[in-house]
Amino acid sequence: MNVPGYRIRYQTVEIGDLDIHLRTLRDLNQYSDESGVAARSDIPPASWPLFGVVWASSQVLANYMLEFDIERLRILEVGCGIGLTSLMLSHRQADITATDRHPEVAGFLEINTRLNGLETIPYHQCDWKDQNDHMGQFDLILGSDLVYEPGHAELLSAFIDHHARARSEVVTVGPGRREQSRFNHCMTDLGYRHWYESPEDTSYLEAPFRGRIQHYSRT
C-alpha cells in the first residue's frame, strides 16, 4: 500500500525477542505536500522526512527500555517520529503516550499500531513551544535524537519540565550532537540530577554507536 506522494517500505525491527513491524518512508528523499500541510508548517523541506525513518538512537532507546521497570508509570515519548519505542512499550502494556509536531506522524503511528496488533496509542500533535495542552504530567519522559538545532535545548527542557511530575525521570538517547551539552545545562538549571551511560550492546545496529544514554531525575 502506497501513501499519496510518498514511496514507503515495510520492515521489521527486532527489539530483544519482540518483532516490531513498521511502515516507514523509503528514504530521506521523500517529500510531499499535496494537501498544503507542509507549506502551513514551519518544518523546512529538508527536515520534513526525518520523522519517517528508523534512526540508530531510537533503536538504542527501544532496546534500553525493553527491561526498564515501567510498573505504575505514566510515560511520554517526546518527538516519537515513527514511534518505535512507543510501539515496543505498548507491547509491554505500558501506559504510554506519544507526541510529535510533524503532521504526518499520527497517520503512520495509527497504521503501525494496527500492523503490530496493538491497542490505540494515545497521541498528541504539539510543538515544544506550546505548553497549553491537556496531556497532563508524567512519571517518565523519553526521547531519541531530539536536540540538533540551536534553540532546541531551551525549548525541549521547558516542555519536559512542564510535563514532568515533581518526582520524575527523563531518559534520552542521542549521537552526541553539539546541542546536547546545552540541554544538559538547561535540565540541571531546572533542578534535575544528570548522569549518562553508554549502551552495553549495540550489535543490532549496522554501524558503531558513539552516542550515550542520558538520564535526568528529580525527586
CSV table of C-alpha atoms in Angstrom, one decimal:
chain,number,residue,atom,x,y,z
A,1,MET,CA,0.0,0.0,0.0
A,2,ASN,CA,1.4,3.4,-1.0
A,3,VAL,CA,0.8,6.8,0.5
A,4,PRO,CA,0.0,9.6,-1.9
A,5,GLY,CA,3.2,11.4,-2.7
A,6,TYR,CA,5.5,9.1,-0.8
A,7,ARG,CA,7.4,6.0,-1.5
A,8,ILE,CA,7.3,3.7,1.5
A,9,ARG,CA,8.8,0.5,2.8
A,10,TYR,CA,7.8,-2.2,5.3
A,11,GLN,CA,10.4,-3.5,7.7
A,12,THR,CA,10.7,-5.5,10.9
A,13,VAL,CA,12.9,-4.2,13.8
A,14,GLU,CA,13.9,-6.8,16.4
A,15,ILE,CA,13.9,-5.5,20.0
A,16,GLY,CA,15.0,-8.4,22.1
A,17,ASP,CA,12.5,-11.2,21.4
A,18,LEU,CA,9.9,-8.7,20.1
A,19,ASP,CA,9.4,-8.1,16.3
A,20,ILE,CA,8.2,-4.6,15.7
A,21,HIS,CA,6.6,-4.2,12.3
A,22,LEU,CA,6.9,-0.8,10.7
A,23,ARG,CA,5.7,1.1,7.7
A,24,THR,CA,8.2,3.9,7.1
A,25,LEU,CA,9.3,6.3,4.4
A,26,ARG,CA,11.5,4.5,1.9
A,27,ASP,CA,14.4,7.1,2.4
A,28,LEU,CA,15.1,10.7,3.3
A,29,ASN,CA,14.4,11.9,-0.2
A,30,GLN,CA,10.6,11.5,0.3
A,31,TYR,CA,8.7,14.8,0.4
A,32,SER,CA,5.1,15.5,-0.5
A,33,ASP,CA,2.8,18.4,0.1
A,34,GLU,CA,-0.3,17.6,-2.0
A,35,SER,CA,-2.6,18.9,0.8
A,36,GLY,CA,-0.5,22.0,1.6
A,37,VAL,CA,0.2,20.9,5.1
A,38,ALA,CA,4.0,21.3,4.7
A,39,ALA,CA,3.6,24.9,3.5
A,40,ARG,CA,1.5,25.8,6.5
A,41,SER,CA,4.0,24.3,8.9
A,42,ASP,CA,7.4,25.6,10.0
A,43,ILE,CA,9.2,22.4,9.1
A,44,PRO,CA,11.6,23.0,6.2
A,45,PRO,CA,11.6,20.6,3.2
A,46,ALA,CA,15.0,19.2,4.1
A,47,SER,CA,13.7,18.2,7.6
A,48,TRP,CA,10.3,17.0,6.5
A,49,PRO,CA,11.2,13.3,6.0
A,50,LEU,CA,13.2,12.9,9.2
A,51,PHE,CA,10.2,11.6,11.2
A,52,GLY,CA,9.7,8.7,8.8
A,53,VAL,CA,12.7,6.5,9.1
A,54,VAL,CA,14.3,4.4,11.9
A,55,TRP,CA,17.3,6.1,13.5
A,56,ALA,CA,20.0,4.4,15.5
A,57,SER,CA,19.2,6.4,18.6
A,58,SER,CA,15.6,5.3,18.5
A,59,GLN,CA,16.7,1.6,18.4
A,60,VAL,CA,19.1,2.2,21.3
A,61,LEU,CA,16.3,3.8,23.3
A,62,ALA,CA,13.8,1.0,22.5
A,63,ASN,CA,16.3,-1.7,23.4
A,64,TYR,CA,17.2,0.1,26.7
A,65,MET,CA,13.5,0.4,27.7
A,66,LEU,CA,12.8,-3.3,27.0
A,67,GLU,CA,13.8,-4.3,30.5
A,68,PHE,CA,13.1,-0.9,32.2
A,69,ASP,CA,10.8,-1.1,35.2
A,70,ILE,CA,7.6,0.6,34.0
A,71,GLU,CA,5.2,-0.6,36.6
A,72,ARG,CA,2.6,2.1,37.6
A,73,LEU,CA,4.5,4.7,35.5
A,74,ARG,CA,2.7,7.2,33.2
A,75,ILE,CA,5.1,7.5,30.2
A,76,LEU,CA,5.5,10.1,27.5
A,77,GLU,CA,7.6,9.7,24.4
A,78,VAL,CA,8.6,13.2,23.0
A,79,GLY,CA,9.4,13.6,19.3
A,80,CYS,CA,8.3,10.0,18.7
A,81,GLY,CA,8.8,10.1,14.9
A,82,ILE,CA,7.9,6.6,13.6
A,83,GLY,CA,7.1,5.6,17.2
A,84,LEU,CA,9.5,2.6,17.6
A,85,THR,CA,9.8,3.0,21.4
A,86,SER,CA,6.1,3.7,21.9
A,87,LEU,CA,5.2,0.6,20.0
A,88,MET,CA,7.6,-1.6,22.0
A,89,LEU,CA,6.3,-0.2,25.3
A,90,SER,CA,2.7,-0.8,24.1
A,91,HIS,CA,3.7,-4.4,23.6
A,92,ARG,CA,4.7,-4.4,27.2
A,93,GLN,CA,1.3,-2.9,28.1
A,94,ALA,CA,2.8,0.3,29.4
A,95,ASP,CA,0.8,3.5,30.0
A,96,ILE,CA,2.4,5.2,27.0
A,97,THR,CA,1.5,8.5,25.3
A,98,ALA,CA,3.3,9.7,22.2
A,99,THR,CA,3.8,13.2,20.8
A,100,ASP,CA,5.4,14.9,17.9
A,101,ARG,CA,5.0,18.1,16.0
A,102,HIS,CA,5.1,16.6,12.5
A,103,PRO,CA,1.6,16.4,10.9
A,104,GLU,CA,2.3,13.0,9.2
A,105,VAL,CA,3.2,11.2,12.4
A,106,ALA,CA,-0.3,10.4,13.5
A,107,GLY,CA,-1.2,8.5,10.3
A,108,PHE,CA,1.9,6.4,10.4
A,109,LEU,CA,1.6,5.7,14.1
A,110,GLU,CA,-2.0,4.5,13.6
A,111,ILE,CA,-1.1,2.1,10.8
A,112,ASN,CA,2.0,0.8,12.6
A,113,THR,CA,-0.1,0.2,15.7
A,114,ARG,CA,-2.5,-1.9,13.7
A,115,LEU,CA,0.4,-3.8,12.0
A,116,ASN,CA,1.5,-4.9,15.4
A,117,GLY,CA,-2.0,-5.9,16.7
A,118,LEU,CA,-1.9,-3.3,19.4
A,119,GLU,CA,-4.4,-1.0,21.1
A,120,THR,CA,-4.5,2.6,20.0
A,121,ILE,CA,-1.6,4.6,21.5
A,122,PRO,CA,-2.7,8.0,22.8
A,123,TYR,CA,-1.1,10.6,20.6
A,124,HIS,CA,-0.9,14.4,20.6
A,125,GLN,CA,0.5,16.6,17.9
A,126,CYS,CA,2.1,19.6,19.6
A,127,ASP,CA,5.1,21.9,19.3
A,128,TRP,CA,7.6,22.3,22.2
A,129,LYS,CA,6.6,26.0,22.2
A,130,ASP,CA,3.0,25.0,23.1
A,131,GLN,CA,2.6,24.3,26.8
A,132,ASN,CA,-1.1,24.9,26.9
A,133,ASP,CA,-2.1,21.4,26.0
A,134,HIS,CA,-4.1,18.8,28.0
A,135,MET,CA,-1.7,15.9,28.3
A,136,GLY,CA,-1.0,16.4,31.9
A,137,GLN,CA,2.1,15.2,33.7
A,138,PHE,CA,4.2,12.1,33.5
A,139,ASP,CA,6.5,9.9,35.7
A,140,LEU,CA,8.9,9.1,32.9
A,141,ILE,CA,9.6,11.1,29.7
A,142,LEU,CA,11.6,9.6,26.8
A,143,GLY,CA,13.1,10.7,23.6
A,144,SER,CA,15.8,10.0,21.0
A,145,ASP,CA,18.0,12.3,18.9
A,146,LEU,CA,15.9,15.4,19.9
A,147,VAL,CA,18.3,18.3,20.1
A,148,TYR,CA,20.0,19.0,16.8
A,149,GLU,CA,19.3,22.7,16.1
A,150,PRO,CA,20.1,25.9,18.0
A,151,GLY,CA,17.3,26.7,20.5
A,152,HIS,CA,16.2,23.1,20.8
A,153,ALA,CA,17.8,22.7,24.2
A,154,GLU,CA,15.8,25.6,25.8
A,155,LEU,CA,12.5,24.7,24.2
A,156,LEU,CA,12.7,20.9,25.0
A,157,SER,CA,13.8,21.4,28.6
A,158,ALA,CA,11.0,23.8,29.2
A,159,PHE,CA,8.5,21.4,27.5
A,160,ILE,CA,9.7,18.4,29.6
A,161,ASP,CA,9.7,20.4,32.8
A,162,HIS,CA,6.1,21.4,32.1
A,163,HIS,CA,5.0,17.8,31.7
A,164,ALA,CA,7.2,16.1,34.4
A,165,ARG,CA,5.7,15.3,37.8
A,166,ALA,CA,7.5,16.6,40.9
A,167,ARG,CA,9.1,13.1,41.2
A,168,SER,CA,10.1,12.1,37.7
A,169,GLU,CA,12.8,10.7,35.4
A,170,VAL,CA,13.8,11.6,31.9
A,171,VAL,CA,15.7,9.3,29.6
A,172,THR,CA,17.1,10.4,26.2
A,173,VAL,CA,19.4,8.9,23.6
A,174,GLY,CA,21.5,10.9,21.1
A,175,PRO,CA,24.5,10.6,18.9
A,176,GLY,CA,26.4,13.4,20.8
A,177,ARG,CA,25.4,16.5,18.9
A,178,ARG,CA,26.7,19.9,19.9
A,179,GLU,CA,23.4,21.0,21.4
A,180,GLN,CA,23.4,18.1,23.9
A,181,SER,CA,25.7,19.9,26.3
A,182,ARG,CA,23.4,22.9,26.3
A,183,PHE,CA,20.4,20.7,27.0
A,184,ASN,CA,22.3,19.1,29.9
A,185,HIS,CA,22.9,22.5,31.4
A,186,CYS,CA,19.3,23.6,30.9
A,187,MET,CA,18.0,20.5,32.7
A,188,THR,CA,20.5,21.0,35.6
A,189,ASP,CA,19.3,24.6,35.9
A,190,LEU,CA,15.8,23.3,36.3
A,191,GLY,CA,16.7,21.1,39.2
A,192,TYR,CA,17.3,17.7,37.6
A,193,ARG,CA,20.2,15.5,38.5
A,194,HIS,CA,22.1,14.4,35.4
A,195,TRP,CA,24.2,11.3,34.6
A,196,TYR,CA,24.9,9.3,31.5
A,197,GLU,CA,26.0,5.8,30.3
A,198,SER,CA,27.0,4.1,27.1
A,199,PRO,CA,24.7,1.3,25.8
A,200,GLU,CA,26.2,-2.1,26.7
A,201,ASP,CA,25.4,-3.8,23.4
A,202,THR,CA,24.6,-2.3,20.1
A,203,SER,CA,25.3,-5.3,17.9
A,204,TYR,CA,21.8,-4.9,16.4
A,205,LEU,CA,22.9,-1.7,14.7
A,206,GLU,CA,24.6,-1.5,11.3
A,207,ALA,CA,27.4,0.8,12.5
A,208,PRO,CA,29.1,1.5,15.8
A,209,PHE,CA,27.1,3.8,18.1
A,210,ARG,CA,29.1,6.6,19.7
A,211,GLY,CA,26.2,8.3,21.5
A,212,ARG,CA,25.1,8.0,25.1
A,213,ILE,CA,22.0,7.3,27.1
A,214,GLN,CA,21.3,10.5,29.2
A,215,HIS,CA,19.4,10.4,32.5
A,216,TYR,CA,17.8,13.2,34.4
A,217,SER,CA,15.9,12.8,37.6
A,218,ARG,CA,14.0,15.0,40.1
A,219,THR,CA,12.9,13.7,43.5
